[in-house]
Short mmCIF file of C-alpha atoms in Angstrom, two decimals:
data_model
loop_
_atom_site.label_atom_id
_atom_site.label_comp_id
_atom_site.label_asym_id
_atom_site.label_seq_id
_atom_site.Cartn_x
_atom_site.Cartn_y
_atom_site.Cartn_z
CA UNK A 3 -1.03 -9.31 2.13
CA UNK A 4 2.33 -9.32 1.11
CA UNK A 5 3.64 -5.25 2.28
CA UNK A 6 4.49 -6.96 5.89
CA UNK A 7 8.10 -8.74 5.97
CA UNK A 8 7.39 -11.71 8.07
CA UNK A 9 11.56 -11.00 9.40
CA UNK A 10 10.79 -7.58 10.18
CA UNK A 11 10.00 -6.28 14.09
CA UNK A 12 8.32 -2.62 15.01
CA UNK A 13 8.79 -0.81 17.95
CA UNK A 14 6.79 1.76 18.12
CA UNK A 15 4.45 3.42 21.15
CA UNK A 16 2.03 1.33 22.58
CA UNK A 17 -0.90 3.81 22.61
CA UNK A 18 -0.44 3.83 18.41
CA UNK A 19 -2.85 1.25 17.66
CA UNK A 20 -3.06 0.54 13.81
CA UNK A 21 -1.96 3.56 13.18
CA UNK A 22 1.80 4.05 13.37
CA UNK A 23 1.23 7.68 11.86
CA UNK A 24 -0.03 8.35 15.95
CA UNK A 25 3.35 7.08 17.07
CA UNK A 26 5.86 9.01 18.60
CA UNK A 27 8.77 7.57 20.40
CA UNK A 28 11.82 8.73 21.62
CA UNK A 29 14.91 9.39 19.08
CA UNK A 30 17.09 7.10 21.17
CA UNK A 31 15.57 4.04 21.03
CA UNK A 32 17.14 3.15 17.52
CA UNK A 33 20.51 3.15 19.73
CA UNK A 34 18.90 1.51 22.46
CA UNK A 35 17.78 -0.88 20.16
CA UNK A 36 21.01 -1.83 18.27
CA UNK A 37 22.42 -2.11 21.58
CA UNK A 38 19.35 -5.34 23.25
CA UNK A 39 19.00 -6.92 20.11
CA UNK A 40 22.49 -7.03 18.62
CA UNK A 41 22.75 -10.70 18.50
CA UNK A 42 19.65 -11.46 16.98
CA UNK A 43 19.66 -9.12 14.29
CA UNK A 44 20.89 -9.61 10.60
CA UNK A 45 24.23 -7.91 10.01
CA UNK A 46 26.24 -6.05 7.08
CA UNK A 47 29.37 -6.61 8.11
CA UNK A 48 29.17 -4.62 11.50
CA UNK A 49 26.23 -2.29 10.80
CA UNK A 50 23.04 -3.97 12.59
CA UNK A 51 19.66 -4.15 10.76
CA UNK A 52 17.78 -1.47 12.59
CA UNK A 53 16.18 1.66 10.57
CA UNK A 54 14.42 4.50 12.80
CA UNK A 55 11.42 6.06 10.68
CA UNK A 56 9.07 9.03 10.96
CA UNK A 57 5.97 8.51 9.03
CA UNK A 58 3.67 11.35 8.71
CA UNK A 59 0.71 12.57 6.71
CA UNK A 60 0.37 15.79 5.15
CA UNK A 61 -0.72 18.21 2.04
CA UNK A 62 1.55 17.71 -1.53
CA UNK A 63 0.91 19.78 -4.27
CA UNK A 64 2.31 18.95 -7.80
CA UNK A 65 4.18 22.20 -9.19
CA UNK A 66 5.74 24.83 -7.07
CA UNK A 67 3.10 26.61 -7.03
CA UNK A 68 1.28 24.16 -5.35
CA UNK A 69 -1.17 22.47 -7.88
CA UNK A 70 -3.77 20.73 -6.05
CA UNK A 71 -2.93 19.72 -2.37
CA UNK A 72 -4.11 16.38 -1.26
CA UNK A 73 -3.27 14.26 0.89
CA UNK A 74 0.06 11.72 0.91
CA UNK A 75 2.29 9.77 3.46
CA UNK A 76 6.13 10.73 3.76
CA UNK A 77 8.75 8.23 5.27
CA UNK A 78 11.76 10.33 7.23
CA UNK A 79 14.22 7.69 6.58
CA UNK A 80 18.14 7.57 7.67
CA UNK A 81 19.42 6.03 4.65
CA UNK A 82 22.20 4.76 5.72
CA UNK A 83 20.04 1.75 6.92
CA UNK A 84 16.78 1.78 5.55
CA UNK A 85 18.11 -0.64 2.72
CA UNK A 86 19.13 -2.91 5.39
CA UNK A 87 15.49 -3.69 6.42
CA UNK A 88 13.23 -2.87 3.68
CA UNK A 89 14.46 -5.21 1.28
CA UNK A 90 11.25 -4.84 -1.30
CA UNK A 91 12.65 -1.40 -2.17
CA UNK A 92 14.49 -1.03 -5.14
CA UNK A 93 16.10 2.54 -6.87
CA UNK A 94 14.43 2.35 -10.25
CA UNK A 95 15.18 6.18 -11.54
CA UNK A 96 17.28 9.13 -10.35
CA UNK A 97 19.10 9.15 -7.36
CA UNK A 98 18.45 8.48 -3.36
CA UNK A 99 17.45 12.14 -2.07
CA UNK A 100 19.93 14.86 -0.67
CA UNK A 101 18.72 17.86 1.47
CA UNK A 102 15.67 18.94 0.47
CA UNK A 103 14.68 16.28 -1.56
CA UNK A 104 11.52 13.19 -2.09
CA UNK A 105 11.94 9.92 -3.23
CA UNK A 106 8.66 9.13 -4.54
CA UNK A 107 7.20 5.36 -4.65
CA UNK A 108 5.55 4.28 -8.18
CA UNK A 109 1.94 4.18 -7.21
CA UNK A 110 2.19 7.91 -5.76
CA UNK A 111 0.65 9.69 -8.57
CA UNK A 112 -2.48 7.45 -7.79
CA UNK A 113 -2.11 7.90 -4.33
CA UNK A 114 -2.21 12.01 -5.02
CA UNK A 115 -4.94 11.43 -8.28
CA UNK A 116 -1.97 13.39 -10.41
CA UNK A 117 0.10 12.48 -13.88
CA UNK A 118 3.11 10.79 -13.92
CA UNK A 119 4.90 13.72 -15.42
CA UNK A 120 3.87 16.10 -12.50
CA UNK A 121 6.05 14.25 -9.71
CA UNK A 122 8.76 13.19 -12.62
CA UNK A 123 12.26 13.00 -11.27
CA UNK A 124 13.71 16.71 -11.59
CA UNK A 125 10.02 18.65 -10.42
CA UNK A 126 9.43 20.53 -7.66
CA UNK A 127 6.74 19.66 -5.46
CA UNK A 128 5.29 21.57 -2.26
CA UNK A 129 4.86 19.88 0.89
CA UNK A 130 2.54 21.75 3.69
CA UNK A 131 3.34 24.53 1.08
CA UNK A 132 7.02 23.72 0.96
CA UNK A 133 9.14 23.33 -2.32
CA UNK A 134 10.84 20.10 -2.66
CA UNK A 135 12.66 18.56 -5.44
CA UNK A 136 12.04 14.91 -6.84
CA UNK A 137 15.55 12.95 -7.27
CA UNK A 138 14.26 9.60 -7.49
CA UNK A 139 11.82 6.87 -8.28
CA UNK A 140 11.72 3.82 -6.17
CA UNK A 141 9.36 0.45 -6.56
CA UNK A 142 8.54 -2.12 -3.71
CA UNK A 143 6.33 -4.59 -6.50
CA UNK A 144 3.00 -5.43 -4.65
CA UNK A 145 3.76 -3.35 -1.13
CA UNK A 146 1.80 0.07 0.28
CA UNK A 147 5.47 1.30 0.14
CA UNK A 148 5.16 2.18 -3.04
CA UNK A 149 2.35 4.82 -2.55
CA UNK A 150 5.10 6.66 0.00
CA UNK A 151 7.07 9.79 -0.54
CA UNK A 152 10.55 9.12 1.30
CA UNK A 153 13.10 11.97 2.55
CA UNK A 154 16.33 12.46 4.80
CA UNK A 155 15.17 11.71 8.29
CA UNK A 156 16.32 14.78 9.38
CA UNK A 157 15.00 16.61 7.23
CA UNK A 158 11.48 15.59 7.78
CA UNK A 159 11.93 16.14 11.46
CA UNK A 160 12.79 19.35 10.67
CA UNK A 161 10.22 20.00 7.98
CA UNK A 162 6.99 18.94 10.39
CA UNK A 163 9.15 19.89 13.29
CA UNK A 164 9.47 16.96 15.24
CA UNK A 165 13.63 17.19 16.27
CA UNK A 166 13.35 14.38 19.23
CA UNK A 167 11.06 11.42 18.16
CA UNK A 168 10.56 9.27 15.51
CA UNK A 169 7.62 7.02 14.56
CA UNK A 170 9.27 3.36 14.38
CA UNK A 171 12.05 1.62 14.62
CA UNK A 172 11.90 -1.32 12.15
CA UNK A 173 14.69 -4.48 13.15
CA UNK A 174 14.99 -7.23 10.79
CA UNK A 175 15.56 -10.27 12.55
CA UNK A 176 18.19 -13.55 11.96
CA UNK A 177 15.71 -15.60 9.93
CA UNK A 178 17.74 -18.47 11.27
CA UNK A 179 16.36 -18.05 14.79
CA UNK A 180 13.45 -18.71 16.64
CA UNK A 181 10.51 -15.95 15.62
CA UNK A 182 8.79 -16.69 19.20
CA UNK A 183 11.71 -16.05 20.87
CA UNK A 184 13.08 -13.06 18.96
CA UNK A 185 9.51 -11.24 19.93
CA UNK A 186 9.56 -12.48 23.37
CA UNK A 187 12.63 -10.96 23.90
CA UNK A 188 11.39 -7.42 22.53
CA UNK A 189 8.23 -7.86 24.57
CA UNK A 190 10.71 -8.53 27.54
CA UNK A 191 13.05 -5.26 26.46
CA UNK A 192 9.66 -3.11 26.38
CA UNK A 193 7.77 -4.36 29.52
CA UNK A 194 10.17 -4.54 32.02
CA UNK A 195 13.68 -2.99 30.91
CA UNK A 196 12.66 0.10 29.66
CA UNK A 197 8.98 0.40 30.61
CA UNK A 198 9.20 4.51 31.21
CA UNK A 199 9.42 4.59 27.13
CA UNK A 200 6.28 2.80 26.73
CA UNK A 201 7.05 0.64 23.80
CA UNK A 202 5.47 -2.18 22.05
CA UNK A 203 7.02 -4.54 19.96
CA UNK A 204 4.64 -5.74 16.54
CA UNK A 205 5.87 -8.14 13.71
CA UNK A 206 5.33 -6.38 10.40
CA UNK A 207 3.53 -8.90 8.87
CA UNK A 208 1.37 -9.23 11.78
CA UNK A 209 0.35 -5.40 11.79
CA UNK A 210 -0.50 -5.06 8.45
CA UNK A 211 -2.71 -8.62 9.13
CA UNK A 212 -4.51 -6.52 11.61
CA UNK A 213 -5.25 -3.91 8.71
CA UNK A 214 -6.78 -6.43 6.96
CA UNK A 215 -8.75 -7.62 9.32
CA UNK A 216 -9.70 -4.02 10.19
CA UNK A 217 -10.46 -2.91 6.62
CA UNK A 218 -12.72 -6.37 5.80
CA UNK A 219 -16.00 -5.10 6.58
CA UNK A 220 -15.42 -2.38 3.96
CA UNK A 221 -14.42 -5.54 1.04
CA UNK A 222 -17.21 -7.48 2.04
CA UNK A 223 -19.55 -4.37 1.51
CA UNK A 224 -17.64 -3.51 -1.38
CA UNK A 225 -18.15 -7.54 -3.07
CA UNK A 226 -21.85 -7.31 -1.74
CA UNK A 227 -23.03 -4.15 -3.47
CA UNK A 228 -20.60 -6.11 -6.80
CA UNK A 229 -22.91 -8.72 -6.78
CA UNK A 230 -26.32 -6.84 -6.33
CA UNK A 231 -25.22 -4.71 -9.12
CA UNK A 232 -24.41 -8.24 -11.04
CA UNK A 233 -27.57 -9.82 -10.22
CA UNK A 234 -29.74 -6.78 -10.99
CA UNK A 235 -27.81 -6.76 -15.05
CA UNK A 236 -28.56 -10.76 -15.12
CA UNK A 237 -31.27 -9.84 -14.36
CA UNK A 238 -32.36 -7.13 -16.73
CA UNK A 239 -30.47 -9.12 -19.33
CA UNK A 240 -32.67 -12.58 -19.22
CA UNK A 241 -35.99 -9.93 -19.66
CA UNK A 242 -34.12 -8.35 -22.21
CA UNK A 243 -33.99 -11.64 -23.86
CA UNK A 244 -36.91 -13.09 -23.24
CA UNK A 245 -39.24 -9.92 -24.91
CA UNK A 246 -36.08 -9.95 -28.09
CA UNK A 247 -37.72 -13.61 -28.44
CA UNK A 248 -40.81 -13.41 -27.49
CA UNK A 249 -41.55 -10.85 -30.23
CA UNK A 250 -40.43 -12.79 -32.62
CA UNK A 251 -42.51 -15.99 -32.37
CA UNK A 252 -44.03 -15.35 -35.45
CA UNK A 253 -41.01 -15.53 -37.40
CA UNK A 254 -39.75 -18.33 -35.77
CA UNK A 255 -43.35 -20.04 -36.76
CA UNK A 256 -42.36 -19.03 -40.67
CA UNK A 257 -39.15 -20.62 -40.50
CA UNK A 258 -40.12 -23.54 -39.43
CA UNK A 259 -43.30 -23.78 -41.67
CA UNK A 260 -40.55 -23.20 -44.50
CA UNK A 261 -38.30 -26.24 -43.26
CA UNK A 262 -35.73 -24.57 -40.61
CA UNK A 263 -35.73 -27.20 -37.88
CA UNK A 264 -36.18 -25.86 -34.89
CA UNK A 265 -32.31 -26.70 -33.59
CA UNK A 266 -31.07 -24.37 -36.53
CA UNK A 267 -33.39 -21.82 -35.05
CA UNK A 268 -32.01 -22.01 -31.53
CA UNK A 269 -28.46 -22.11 -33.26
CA UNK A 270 -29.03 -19.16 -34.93
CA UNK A 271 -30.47 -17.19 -31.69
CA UNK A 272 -26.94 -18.58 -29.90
CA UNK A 273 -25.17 -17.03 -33.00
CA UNK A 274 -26.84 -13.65 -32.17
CA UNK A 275 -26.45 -13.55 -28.21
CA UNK A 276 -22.80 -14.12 -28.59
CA UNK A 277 -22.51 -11.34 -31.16
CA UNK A 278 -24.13 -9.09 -29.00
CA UNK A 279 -22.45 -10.20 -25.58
CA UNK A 280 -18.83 -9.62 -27.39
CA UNK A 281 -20.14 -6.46 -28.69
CA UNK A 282 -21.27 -5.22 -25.32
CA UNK A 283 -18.01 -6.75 -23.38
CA UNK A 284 -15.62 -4.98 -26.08
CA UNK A 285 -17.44 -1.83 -25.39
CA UNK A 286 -17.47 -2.32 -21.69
CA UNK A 287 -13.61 -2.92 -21.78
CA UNK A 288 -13.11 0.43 -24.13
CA UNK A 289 -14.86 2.88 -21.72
CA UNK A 290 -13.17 0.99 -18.41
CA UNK A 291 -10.28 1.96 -20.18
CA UNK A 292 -11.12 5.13 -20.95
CA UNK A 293 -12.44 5.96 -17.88
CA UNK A 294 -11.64 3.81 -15.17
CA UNK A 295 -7.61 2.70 -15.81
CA UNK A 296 -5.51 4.31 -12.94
CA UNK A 297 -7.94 5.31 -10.68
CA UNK A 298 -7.44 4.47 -6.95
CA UNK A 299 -9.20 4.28 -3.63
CA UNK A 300 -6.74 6.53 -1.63
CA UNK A 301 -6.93 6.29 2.18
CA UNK A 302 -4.09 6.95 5.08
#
């Protein structure tokens, strides 16, 4: 919901679907880029908006050595520019990588199921079996950026080796202008000016939408199997209750043949549900933290 930058475009290959790990376009389409949309695009002075990224999955291992390898999702970005565009990043430890260095997002040791301290800044890591050195920490609060591993463009191209082609090319827009017309004129550039590079244009926030959509089944299953599980504890909890009364009619008969009225009775029951409830919840809340704080449903 909120990783997509509603001022941010994508070109990327039109055969990617929603998954821009499949796309491969050509290396000069950044220039190309820079070139069509020059007027529309926000500007630092008179370096355009416009960053040209490889994304790519692949093995890390924590350690040298290698540790465990599973698997994580690099960003080969020119850095130079990437600032420009994704404006949810921000540098929170060490420095921005030099050759042979990761940046690593804050949710990547959930994203890998490691500790902290085994991609701290200063490890080494191994990527497809690789050693590479941690300079830096980054966060992008509430964004899937932050379960990324980012390095030098080239160097990723050279690492996975990929030398002519990146994945996309991500232009942030003039917020000032018109959104329909920005993308009409990408869809324009794409279909008929260069149609032998077979681009598609896709606004961020419109992409990751799509993910959503794709990926709802999978929440709805996920909420639907929460509340079975719900209903059967209800459930087991009202019979629970009703036998912890039940056998005890007889000494609910003795209190009241002594003088208890029968609200102080049902008071006193209260009194002994919510003892046991908080007991139960604190409990609960002790092993979830025990056992359940940090863990993550990792997926590409």
């Amino acid at each position: 919901q909120q990783s997509g930058d509603p001022e941010v475009v994508l070109l990327h290959n039109a055969n990617s679907a929603e998954n821009l790990e499949n796309s491969s376009i050509a290396d000069e389409v950044p220039a190309l880029a820079r070139t069509e949309f020059t007027a529309h695009l926000v500007k630092y002075g008179e370096t355009a908006a416009v960053s040209p990224e490889l994304t790519v999955a692949g093995r890390v291992g924590a350690g040298e050595a290698g540790g465990k390898a599973t698997l994580g999702l690099f960003r080969g970005v020119d850095l130079d520019r990437v600032f420009l565009v994704r404006r949810q990043v921000a540098l929170v430890e060490g420095t921005l990588p030099g050759p042979g260095e990761v940046l690593v997002g804050r949710l990547v040791p959930a994203k890998l199921g490691v500790d902290a301290a085994d991609v701290a800044v200063g490890r080494a890591i191994t990527i497809e079996g690789k050693p590479w050195r941690v300079s830096g920490r980054f966060a992008a609060p509430g964004t899937l950026l932050e379960a990324e591993l980012w390095c030098r463009l080239d160097d990723l191209k050279s690492a996975m080796k990929r030398p002519n082609d990146v994945s996309v090319v991500a232009m942030r827009f003039d917020p000032a202008g018109d959104p329909a017309k920005q993308l009409g004129y990408v869809e324009y550039f794409c279909r008929n000016r260069r149609p032998d590079l077979e681009l598609m244009g896709s606004r961020e926030a419109e992409y990751y939408a799509s993910l959503q959509k794709h990926y709802a089944p999978m929440r709805a299953l996920a909420w639907l199997l929460v509340g079975l599980v719900a209903l059967a504890g209800g459930c087991g909890a009202a019979n629970t209750m009703y036998a912890a009364v039940a056998g005890r009619v007889r000494e609910f008969a003795a209190l009241q043949a002594i003088g208890f009225p029968r609200r102080a009775i049902a008071v006193s029951l209260l009194q002994e549900s919510v003892i046991l409830a908080a007991g139960a919840t604190l409990t609960a809340a002790a092993l979830a933290l025990l056992l359940a704080q940090g863990v993550a449903v990792r997926f590409t």
